[in-house]
XYZ file of C-alpha atoms in Angstrom:
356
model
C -50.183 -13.204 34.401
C -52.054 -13.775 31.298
C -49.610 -11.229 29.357
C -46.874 -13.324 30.402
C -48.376 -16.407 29.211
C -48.601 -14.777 26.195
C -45.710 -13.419 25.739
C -43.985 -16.740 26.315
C -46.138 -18.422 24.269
C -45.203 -15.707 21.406
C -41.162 -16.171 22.287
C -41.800 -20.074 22.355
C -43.666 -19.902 18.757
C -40.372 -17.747 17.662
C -37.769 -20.452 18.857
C -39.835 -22.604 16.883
C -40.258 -20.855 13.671
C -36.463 -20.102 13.630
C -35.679 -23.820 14.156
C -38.241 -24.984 11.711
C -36.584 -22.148 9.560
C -33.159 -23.881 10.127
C -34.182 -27.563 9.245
C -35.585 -26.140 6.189
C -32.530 -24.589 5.459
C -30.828 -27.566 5.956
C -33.295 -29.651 3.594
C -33.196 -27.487 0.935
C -30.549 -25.517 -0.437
C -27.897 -26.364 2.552
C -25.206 -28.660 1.558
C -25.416 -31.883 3.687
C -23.228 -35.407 4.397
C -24.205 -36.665 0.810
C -22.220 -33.056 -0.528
C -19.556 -33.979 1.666
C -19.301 -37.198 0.286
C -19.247 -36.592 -3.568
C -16.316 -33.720 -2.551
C -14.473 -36.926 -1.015
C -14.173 -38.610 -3.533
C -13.987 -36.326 -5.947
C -10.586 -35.344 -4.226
C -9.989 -38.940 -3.843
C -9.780 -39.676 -7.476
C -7.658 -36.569 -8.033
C -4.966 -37.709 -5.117
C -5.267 -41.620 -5.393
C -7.182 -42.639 -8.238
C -8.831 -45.932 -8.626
C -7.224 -46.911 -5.083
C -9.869 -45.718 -2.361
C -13.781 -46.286 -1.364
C -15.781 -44.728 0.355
C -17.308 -46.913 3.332
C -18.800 -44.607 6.025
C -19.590 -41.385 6.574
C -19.968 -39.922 9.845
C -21.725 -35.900 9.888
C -20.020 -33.851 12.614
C -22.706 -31.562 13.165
C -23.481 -29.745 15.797
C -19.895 -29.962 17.096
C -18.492 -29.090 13.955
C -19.187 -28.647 10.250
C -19.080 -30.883 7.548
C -18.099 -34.907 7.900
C -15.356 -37.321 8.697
C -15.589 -39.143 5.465
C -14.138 -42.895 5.703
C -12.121 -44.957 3.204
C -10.505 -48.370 2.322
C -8.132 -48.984 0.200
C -8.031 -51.172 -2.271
C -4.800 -52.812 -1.894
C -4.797 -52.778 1.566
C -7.462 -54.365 3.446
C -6.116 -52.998 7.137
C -5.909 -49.421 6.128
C -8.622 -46.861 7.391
C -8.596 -43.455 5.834
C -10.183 -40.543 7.434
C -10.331 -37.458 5.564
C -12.399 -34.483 7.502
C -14.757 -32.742 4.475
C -16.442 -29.831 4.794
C -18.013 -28.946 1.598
C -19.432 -25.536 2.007
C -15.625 -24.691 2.197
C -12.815 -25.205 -0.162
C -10.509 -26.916 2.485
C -10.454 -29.844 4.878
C -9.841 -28.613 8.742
C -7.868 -25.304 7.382
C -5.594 -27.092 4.849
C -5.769 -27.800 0.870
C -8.139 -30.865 0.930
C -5.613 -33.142 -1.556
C -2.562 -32.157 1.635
C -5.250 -33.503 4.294
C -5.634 -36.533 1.996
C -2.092 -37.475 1.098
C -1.214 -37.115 4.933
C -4.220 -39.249 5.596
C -2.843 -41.946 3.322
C 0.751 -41.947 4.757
C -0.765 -42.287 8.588
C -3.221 -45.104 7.092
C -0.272 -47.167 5.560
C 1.664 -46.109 9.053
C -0.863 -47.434 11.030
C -2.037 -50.561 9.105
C 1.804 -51.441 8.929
C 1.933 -51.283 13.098
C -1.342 -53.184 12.987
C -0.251 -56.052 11.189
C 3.515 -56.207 13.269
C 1.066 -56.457 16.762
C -1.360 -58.964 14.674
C 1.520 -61.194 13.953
C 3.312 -61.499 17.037
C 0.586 -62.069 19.281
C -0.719 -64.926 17.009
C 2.911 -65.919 17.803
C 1.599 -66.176 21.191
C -1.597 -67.508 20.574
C -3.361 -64.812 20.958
C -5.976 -63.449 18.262
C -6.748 -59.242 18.768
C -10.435 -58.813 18.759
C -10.615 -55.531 19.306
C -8.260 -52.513 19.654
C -9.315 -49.678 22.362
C -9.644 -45.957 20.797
C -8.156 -44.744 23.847
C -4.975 -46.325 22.772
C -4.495 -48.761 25.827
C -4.000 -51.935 24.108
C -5.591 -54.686 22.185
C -7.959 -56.982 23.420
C -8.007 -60.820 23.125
C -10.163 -63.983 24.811
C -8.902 -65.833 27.624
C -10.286 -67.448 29.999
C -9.226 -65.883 33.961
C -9.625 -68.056 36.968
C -7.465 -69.538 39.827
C -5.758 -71.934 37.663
C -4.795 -70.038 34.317
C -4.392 -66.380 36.304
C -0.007 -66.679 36.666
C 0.348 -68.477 33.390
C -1.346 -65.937 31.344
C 0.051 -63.037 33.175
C 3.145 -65.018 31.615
C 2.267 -65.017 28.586
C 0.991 -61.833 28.058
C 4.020 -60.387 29.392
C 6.305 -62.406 27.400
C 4.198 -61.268 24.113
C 4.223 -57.711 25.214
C 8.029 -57.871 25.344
C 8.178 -59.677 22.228
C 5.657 -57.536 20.036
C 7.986 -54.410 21.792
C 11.399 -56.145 20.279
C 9.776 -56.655 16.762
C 8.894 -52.820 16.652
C 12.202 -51.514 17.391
C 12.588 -47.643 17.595
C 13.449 -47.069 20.873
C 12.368 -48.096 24.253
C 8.947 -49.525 25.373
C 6.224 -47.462 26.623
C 5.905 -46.968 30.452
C 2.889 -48.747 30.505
C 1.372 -50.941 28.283
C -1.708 -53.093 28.673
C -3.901 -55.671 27.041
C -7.697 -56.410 28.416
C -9.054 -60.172 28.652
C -12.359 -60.251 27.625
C -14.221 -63.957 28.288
C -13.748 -66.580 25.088
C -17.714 -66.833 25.099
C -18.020 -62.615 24.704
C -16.077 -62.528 21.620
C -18.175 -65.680 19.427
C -20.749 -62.949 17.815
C -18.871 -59.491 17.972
C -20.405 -57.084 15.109
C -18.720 -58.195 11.891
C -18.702 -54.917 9.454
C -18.496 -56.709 7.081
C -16.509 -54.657 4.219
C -14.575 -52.398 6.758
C -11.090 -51.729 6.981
C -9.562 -54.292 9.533
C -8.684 -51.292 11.898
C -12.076 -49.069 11.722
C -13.586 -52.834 12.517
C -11.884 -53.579 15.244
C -11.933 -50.394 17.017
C -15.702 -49.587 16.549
C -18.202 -48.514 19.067
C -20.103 -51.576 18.863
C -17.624 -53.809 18.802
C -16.157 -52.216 21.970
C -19.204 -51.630 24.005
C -19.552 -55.993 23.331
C -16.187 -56.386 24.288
C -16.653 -54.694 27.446
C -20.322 -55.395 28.159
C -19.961 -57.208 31.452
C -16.994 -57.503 34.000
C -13.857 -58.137 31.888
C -9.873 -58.424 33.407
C -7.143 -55.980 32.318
C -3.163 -57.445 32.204
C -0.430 -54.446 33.004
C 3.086 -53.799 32.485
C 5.639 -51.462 33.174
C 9.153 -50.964 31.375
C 11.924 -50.602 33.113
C 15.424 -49.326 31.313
C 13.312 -49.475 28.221
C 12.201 -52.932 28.433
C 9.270 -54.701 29.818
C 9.471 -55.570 33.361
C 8.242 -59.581 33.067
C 7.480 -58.772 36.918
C 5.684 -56.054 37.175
C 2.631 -57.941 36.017
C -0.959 -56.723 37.806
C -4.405 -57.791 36.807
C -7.271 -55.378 37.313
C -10.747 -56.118 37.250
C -12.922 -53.954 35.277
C -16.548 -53.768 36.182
C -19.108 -51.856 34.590
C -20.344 -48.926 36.650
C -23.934 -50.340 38.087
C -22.003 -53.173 39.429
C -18.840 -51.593 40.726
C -21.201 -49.424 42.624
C -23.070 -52.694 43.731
C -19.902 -54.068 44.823
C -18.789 -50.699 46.776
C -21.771 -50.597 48.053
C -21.919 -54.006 49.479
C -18.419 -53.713 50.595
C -19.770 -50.981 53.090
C -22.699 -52.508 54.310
C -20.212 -55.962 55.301
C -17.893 -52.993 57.126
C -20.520 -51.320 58.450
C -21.920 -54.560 60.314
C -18.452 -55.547 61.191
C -17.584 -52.419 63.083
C -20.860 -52.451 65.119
C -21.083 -56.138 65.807
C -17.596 -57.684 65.640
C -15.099 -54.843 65.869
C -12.911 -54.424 69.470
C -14.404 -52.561 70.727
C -18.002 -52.571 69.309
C -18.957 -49.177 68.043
C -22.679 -49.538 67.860
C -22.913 -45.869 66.212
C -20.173 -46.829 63.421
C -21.268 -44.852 59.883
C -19.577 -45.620 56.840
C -18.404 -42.863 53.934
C -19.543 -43.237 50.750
C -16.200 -43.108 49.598
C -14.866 -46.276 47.857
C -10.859 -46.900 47.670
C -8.332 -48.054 45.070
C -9.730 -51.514 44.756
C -6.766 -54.286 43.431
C -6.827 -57.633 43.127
C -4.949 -59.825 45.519
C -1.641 -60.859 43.916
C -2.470 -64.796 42.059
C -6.210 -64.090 43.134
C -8.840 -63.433 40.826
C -11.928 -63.708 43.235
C -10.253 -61.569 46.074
C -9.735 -58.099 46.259
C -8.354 -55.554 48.561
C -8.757 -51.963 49.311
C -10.140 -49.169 51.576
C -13.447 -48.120 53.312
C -13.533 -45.279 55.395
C -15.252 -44.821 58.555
C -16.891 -42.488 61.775
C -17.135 -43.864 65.090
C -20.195 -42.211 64.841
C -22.072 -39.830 62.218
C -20.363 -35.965 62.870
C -21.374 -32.732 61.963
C -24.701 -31.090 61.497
C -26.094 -33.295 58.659
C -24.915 -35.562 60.229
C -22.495 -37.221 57.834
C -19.071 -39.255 57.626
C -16.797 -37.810 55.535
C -14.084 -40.712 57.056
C -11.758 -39.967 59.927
C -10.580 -43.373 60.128
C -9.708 -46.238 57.380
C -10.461 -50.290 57.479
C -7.736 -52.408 54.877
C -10.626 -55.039 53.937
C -10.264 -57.836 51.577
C -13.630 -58.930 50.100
C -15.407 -61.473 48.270
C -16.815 -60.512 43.979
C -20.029 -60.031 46.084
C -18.727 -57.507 48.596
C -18.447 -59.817 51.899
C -15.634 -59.707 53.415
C -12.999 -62.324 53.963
C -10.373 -62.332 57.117
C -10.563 -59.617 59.488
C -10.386 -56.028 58.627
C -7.061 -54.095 59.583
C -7.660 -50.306 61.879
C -5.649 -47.335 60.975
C -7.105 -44.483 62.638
C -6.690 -40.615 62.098
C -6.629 -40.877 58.126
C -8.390 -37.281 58.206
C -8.048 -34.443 60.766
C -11.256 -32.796 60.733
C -12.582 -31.632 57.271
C -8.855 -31.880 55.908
C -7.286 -33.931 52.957
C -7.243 -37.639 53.516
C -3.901 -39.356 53.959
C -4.152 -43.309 53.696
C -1.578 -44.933 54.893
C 0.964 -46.328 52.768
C 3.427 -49.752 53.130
C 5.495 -48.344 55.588
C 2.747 -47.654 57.544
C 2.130 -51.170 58.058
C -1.188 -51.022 54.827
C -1.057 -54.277 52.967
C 0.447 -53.796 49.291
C -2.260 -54.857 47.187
C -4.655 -52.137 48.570
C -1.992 -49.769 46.759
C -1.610 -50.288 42.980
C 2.186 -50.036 42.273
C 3.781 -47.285 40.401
């Protein structure tokens, strides 16, 4: 016992002399972010002289060597260039550094040019973009979503979408395009980055983790013969995770009640699964939703669990009661096999199904 304590004591120690030996490395004699840097711009001047900056730059390490260096432009306030410098090699992500660069400019122009088309025709529609998602899925803007202003600003969106899709030209629309609502009061003291190319500022983690701190609403199209379809409109409501699970949860407990106490018959052994359905919005609601929760007329197997042999179409309340009475479809599961909810031919209501 006491060799082994040893000896692990002895391989810990050597873990920590070799990374000890690797941060020294790394603070002296290793090239670092600030190497990375001067290489940037050095190949800046020699590909765009006088015309770039250097703003941010971001080290990639540990998943990968070197930095993404980040520029503005001088004559183009919109523009972000992104050059990926490694300076301990004589290239930029396997290619000539000044090729990397001069494609980087040409996407940044691209880009700030598409920017500025979107800019312009929602202000056309009122609409300012506060932030612009990195997953590609849209811009964001401020409105304010209740009963009243739900149908006209599914209007408008949709008539901007289709609009901002004309101006672009080059083919048909997407499939599916989107923009998310966040609350006029969430947008008064976003994080300014101040300096910042107009695109790296509006689609920056902070400014997108403000955007969507809190439950925010998310305005869908589709295009149909390569055009938006003005009726296709949904609205989805987005919740952060801790609530959406409060809300699932919640949702269960209401169902769980309901089958023992109100249900026809009663099933005073009812157990609920932990599984938590597509959950839309009612068509013109905004503070009902619909979807599935999946039941047991009594816990099975030799936990005992429910995995969910049978379904309940609820509609609930934003805190998980439910409203109206729940709808039965039973045999959604056969044993431990695949589930098969039932779709609008099976008599399911359509908003517990989003539409494709």
């Amino acid at each position: 016992m006491a060799r082994s304590r040893r000896g692990t004591a002895r391989g810990g120690a050597g873990v920590l002399a070799l990374v000890l030996a690797l941060l020294g490395a790394t603070g002296c004699g290793a090239l670092t972010s600030g190497d990375d840097r001067k290489r940037a711009e050095e190949i800046a001047e020699r590909v765009a002289p006088g015309e770039l900056e250097v703003v941010d730059v971001r080290n990639l390490f540990p998943q990968d060597g070197g930095a993404e260096v980040s520029f503005r432009m001088k004559d183009d306030p919109d523009a972000w260039v992104r050059l990926r410098v490694d300076a301990s090699k004589d290239d930029c992500a396997g290619r000539p550094c000044e090729d990397r660069l001069e494609g980087a400019l040409a996407e940044a122009r691209r880009d700030a040019g598409d920017f500025r088309l979107m800019r312009r025709e929602f202000a056309a529609c009122g609409y300012e973009v506060h932030g612009l998602s990195a997953d590609g899925t849209g811009p964001w803007i401020a409105a304010r979503v209740d009963a009243k202003t739900v149908r006209p600003l599914v209007a408008s969106v949709g008539d901007c979408l289709e609009r901002w899709t004309r101006a672009r030209g080059g083919g048909a629309a997407p499939a599916y395009l989107s923009v998310k609502v966040a609350p006029p009061e969430r947008v008064a003291g976003l994080p300014g980055d101040a300096g910042h190319p107009t695109l790296m500022r509006l689609s920056s983690g902070r400014r997108l983790a403000a955007l969507g701190d809190g439950t925010y609403h998310r305005i869908g199209f589709r295009s149909a013969d390569g055009r938006i379809a003005l009726d296709s409109g949904e609205v989805d409501l987005v919740m952060p995770f801790d609530e959406r699970e409060r809300f699932g949860a919640a949702v269960r407990d209401a169902a769980r009640t309901w089958l023992r106490e109100e249900a026809a018959p009663r099933l005073p052994e009812a157990a609920v699964s932990e599984y938590t359905g597509v959950w839309k919005l009612l068509p013109g609601r905004v503070d009902r939703v619909g979807g599935w929760v999946l039941y047991c007329e009594r816990p099975e197997g030799e936990r005992p669990v429910c995995l969910g042999r049978h379904a309940l179409a609820v509609t609930a309340s934003l805190d998980g009661g439910l409203v109206g009475e729940p709808r039965v479809f039973r045999g959604v599961r056969d044993g431990d096999g695949p589930l098969g909810l039932p779709d609008e031919g099976d008599g399911a209501p359509s908003y517990a199904w989003p539409r494709g």
